[in-house]
Every structure is written in structure tokens, then in C-alpha cells.
Amino acid sequence: VVVVQNASVLELKKALRRHMQLRQARQGGVQHLSWRYIWRTYHLTYNGEKLADDRKKLREYGIRNRDEVSFIKKLRK
């Protein structure tokens, strides 16, 4: 997924959403994913740190070119 150099976490989430929608359309898979459910159930993480603040810049988390972020399931309270 490609985002601008000074993108925020929210912009990364939007780019992930666009990427997955295009991929599903090309492959003919499920057309609709509930992103509300995904963000409520999973955290985006980088090096074990949760990307919790949507307004924070990716640079503040130390994310650079070709870095990998992953989904981790939220724990129940």
C-alpha cells in the first residue's frame, strides 16, 4: 500500500481499505467488507506497538518506506 511520506494513521487505514476493495473486485471475491467491524476487532501494529491514534503521523511511530504493519486481534475487556 502506498501513502505519502507524512501520512497519518487514518490515511493509512483508508489506503488499506481502497487496496482491499480493488483486490476483491479484481479477484471476484466478497464485494463488501465491514470496515467498522474490522477496526473495532483489530489493531494495526508496527514493531509490537499499536497504531491507536488516528491523527498521529506514521513518521512518529518510526514507519518508513517498505515497512510492514500487521493486524492484531483486540483483547476483550
PDB file of C-alpha atoms in Angstrom:
ATOM      1  CA  VAL A   1       0.000   0.000   0.000  1.00  0.00           C
ATOM      2  CA  VAL A   2       1.359   3.398  -0.937  1.00  0.00           C
ATOM      3  CA  VAL A   3       0.811   6.531   1.159  1.00  0.00           C
ATOM      4  CA  VAL A   4       2.538   9.902   1.166  1.00  0.00           C
ATOM      5  CA  GLN A   5       5.614  10.418   3.312  1.00  0.00           C
ATOM      6  CA  ASN A   6       3.866  12.452   6.038  1.00  0.00           C
ATOM      7  CA  ALA A   7       0.610  10.457   6.134  1.00  0.00           C
ATOM      8  CA  SER A   8      -1.394   9.878   9.287  1.00  0.00           C
ATOM      9  CA  VAL A   9      -2.645   6.535  10.610  1.00  0.00           C
ATOM     10  CA  LEU A  10      -6.131   7.388   9.340  1.00  0.00           C
ATOM     11  CA  GLU A  11      -4.776   7.907   5.805  1.00  0.00           C
ATOM     12  CA  LEU A  12      -3.031   4.520   6.043  1.00  0.00           C
ATOM     13  CA  LYS A  13      -6.318   2.894   7.073  1.00  0.00           C
ATOM     14  CA  LYS A  14      -8.092   4.497   4.107  1.00  0.00           C
ATOM     15  CA  ALA A  15      -5.350   3.300   1.751  1.00  0.00           C
ATOM     16  CA  LEU A  16      -5.679  -0.243   3.130  1.00  0.00           C
ATOM     17  CA  ARG A  17      -9.417  -0.085   2.570  1.00  0.00           C
ATOM     18  CA  ARG A  18      -9.000   1.080  -1.053  1.00  0.00           C
ATOM     19  CA  HIS A  19      -6.379  -1.580  -1.715  1.00  0.00           C
ATOM     20  CA  MET A  20      -8.568  -4.383  -0.366  1.00  0.00           C
ATOM     21  CA  GLN A  21     -11.644  -3.190  -2.286  1.00  0.00           C
ATOM     22  CA  LEU A  22      -9.693  -3.099  -5.572  1.00  0.00           C
ATOM     23  CA  ARG A  23      -8.182  -6.517  -4.863  1.00  0.00           C
ATOM     24  CA  GLN A  24     -11.582  -8.049  -4.090  1.00  0.00           C
ATOM     25  CA  ALA A  25     -13.075  -6.535  -7.247  1.00  0.00           C
ATOM     26  CA  ARG A  26     -10.270  -7.952  -9.396  1.00  0.00           C
ATOM     27  CA  GLN A  27     -10.466 -11.422  -7.868  1.00  0.00           C
ATOM     28  CA  GLY A  28     -14.264 -11.544  -7.875  1.00  0.00           C
ATOM     29  CA  GLY A  29     -14.412 -12.249  -4.140  1.00  0.00           C
ATOM     30  CA  VAL A  30     -16.635 -10.759  -1.472  1.00  0.00           C
ATOM     31  CA  GLN A  31     -17.623  -7.278  -2.592  1.00  0.00           C
ATOM     32  CA  HIS A  32     -18.396  -5.816   0.823  1.00  0.00           C
ATOM     33  CA  LEU A  33     -16.285  -5.925   3.952  1.00  0.00           C
ATOM     34  CA  SER A  34     -17.492  -4.332   7.158  1.00  0.00           C
ATOM     35  CA  TRP A  35     -14.643  -1.962   7.941  1.00  0.00           C
ATOM     36  CA  ARG A  36     -16.419  -0.804  11.080  1.00  0.00           C
ATOM     37  CA  TYR A  37     -16.203  -4.405  12.341  1.00  0.00           C
ATOM     38  CA  ILE A  38     -12.554  -4.739  11.276  1.00  0.00           C
ATOM     39  CA  TRP A  39     -11.406  -1.581  13.086  1.00  0.00           C
ATOM     40  CA  ARG A  40     -13.467  -2.485  16.151  1.00  0.00           C
ATOM     41  CA  THR A  41     -11.981  -6.002  16.281  1.00  0.00           C
ATOM     42  CA  TYR A  42      -8.368  -5.478  15.191  1.00  0.00           C
ATOM     43  CA  HIS A  43      -5.477  -3.090  15.862  1.00  0.00           C
ATOM     44  CA  LEU A  44      -2.887  -2.088  13.316  1.00  0.00           C
ATOM     45  CA  THR A  45       0.563  -2.686  14.784  1.00  0.00           C
ATOM     46  CA  TYR A  46       4.130  -1.880  13.885  1.00  0.00           C
ATOM     47  CA  ASN A  47       7.038  -3.457  15.799  1.00  0.00           C
ATOM     48  CA  GLY A  48       4.633  -4.535  18.545  1.00  0.00           C
ATOM     49  CA  GLU A  49       3.275  -1.003  19.034  1.00  0.00           C
ATOM     50  CA  LYS A  50      -0.413  -0.342  18.405  1.00  0.00           C
ATOM     51  CA  LEU A  51      -1.211   2.442  15.956  1.00  0.00           C
ATOM     52  CA  ALA A  52      -4.034   3.676  18.195  1.00  0.00           C
ATOM     53  CA  ASP A  53      -4.133   7.422  17.471  1.00  0.00           C
ATOM     54  CA  ASP A  54      -5.596   8.092  14.004  1.00  0.00           C
ATOM     55  CA  ARG A  55      -4.269  11.682  13.963  1.00  0.00           C
ATOM     56  CA  LYS A  56      -0.668  10.705  14.683  1.00  0.00           C
ATOM     57  CA  LYS A  57       1.746  10.678  11.741  1.00  0.00           C
ATOM     58  CA  LEU A  58       3.330   7.413  10.609  1.00  0.00           C
ATOM     59  CA  ARG A  59       6.726   9.069  10.968  1.00  0.00           C
ATOM     60  CA  GLU A  60       6.085   9.486  14.718  1.00  0.00           C
ATOM     61  CA  TYR A  61       5.751   5.702  15.010  1.00  0.00           C
ATOM     62  CA  GLY A  62       9.011   5.260  13.079  1.00  0.00           C
ATOM     63  CA  ILE A  63       7.356   3.814   9.955  1.00  0.00           C
ATOM     64  CA  ARG A  64       9.393   4.309   6.789  1.00  0.00           C
ATOM     65  CA  ASN A  65       9.412   3.006   3.189  1.00  0.00           C
ATOM     66  CA  ARG A  66       8.831  -0.729   2.764  1.00  0.00           C
ATOM     67  CA  ASP A  67       7.979  -1.265   6.438  1.00  0.00           C
ATOM     68  CA  GLU A  68       5.327  -3.819   7.331  1.00  0.00           C
ATOM     69  CA  VAL A  69       2.320  -3.170   9.534  1.00  0.00           C
ATOM     70  CA  SER A  70       0.080  -6.001  10.659  1.00  0.00           C
ATOM     71  CA  PHE A  71      -3.315  -6.631  12.180  1.00  0.00           C
ATOM     72  CA  ILE A  72      -3.585  -7.974  15.711  1.00  0.00           C
ATOM     73  CA  LYS A  73      -6.834  -9.014  17.356  1.00  0.00           C
ATOM     74  CA  LYS A  74      -8.004  -6.793  20.209  1.00  0.00           C
ATOM     75  CA  LEU A  75      -8.376  -8.441  23.563  1.00  0.00           C
ATOM     76  CA  ARG A  76     -11.740  -8.487  25.276  1.00  0.00           C
ATOM     77  CA  LYS A  77     -12.191  -6.309  28.300  1.00  0.00           C
TER      78      LYS A  77
END
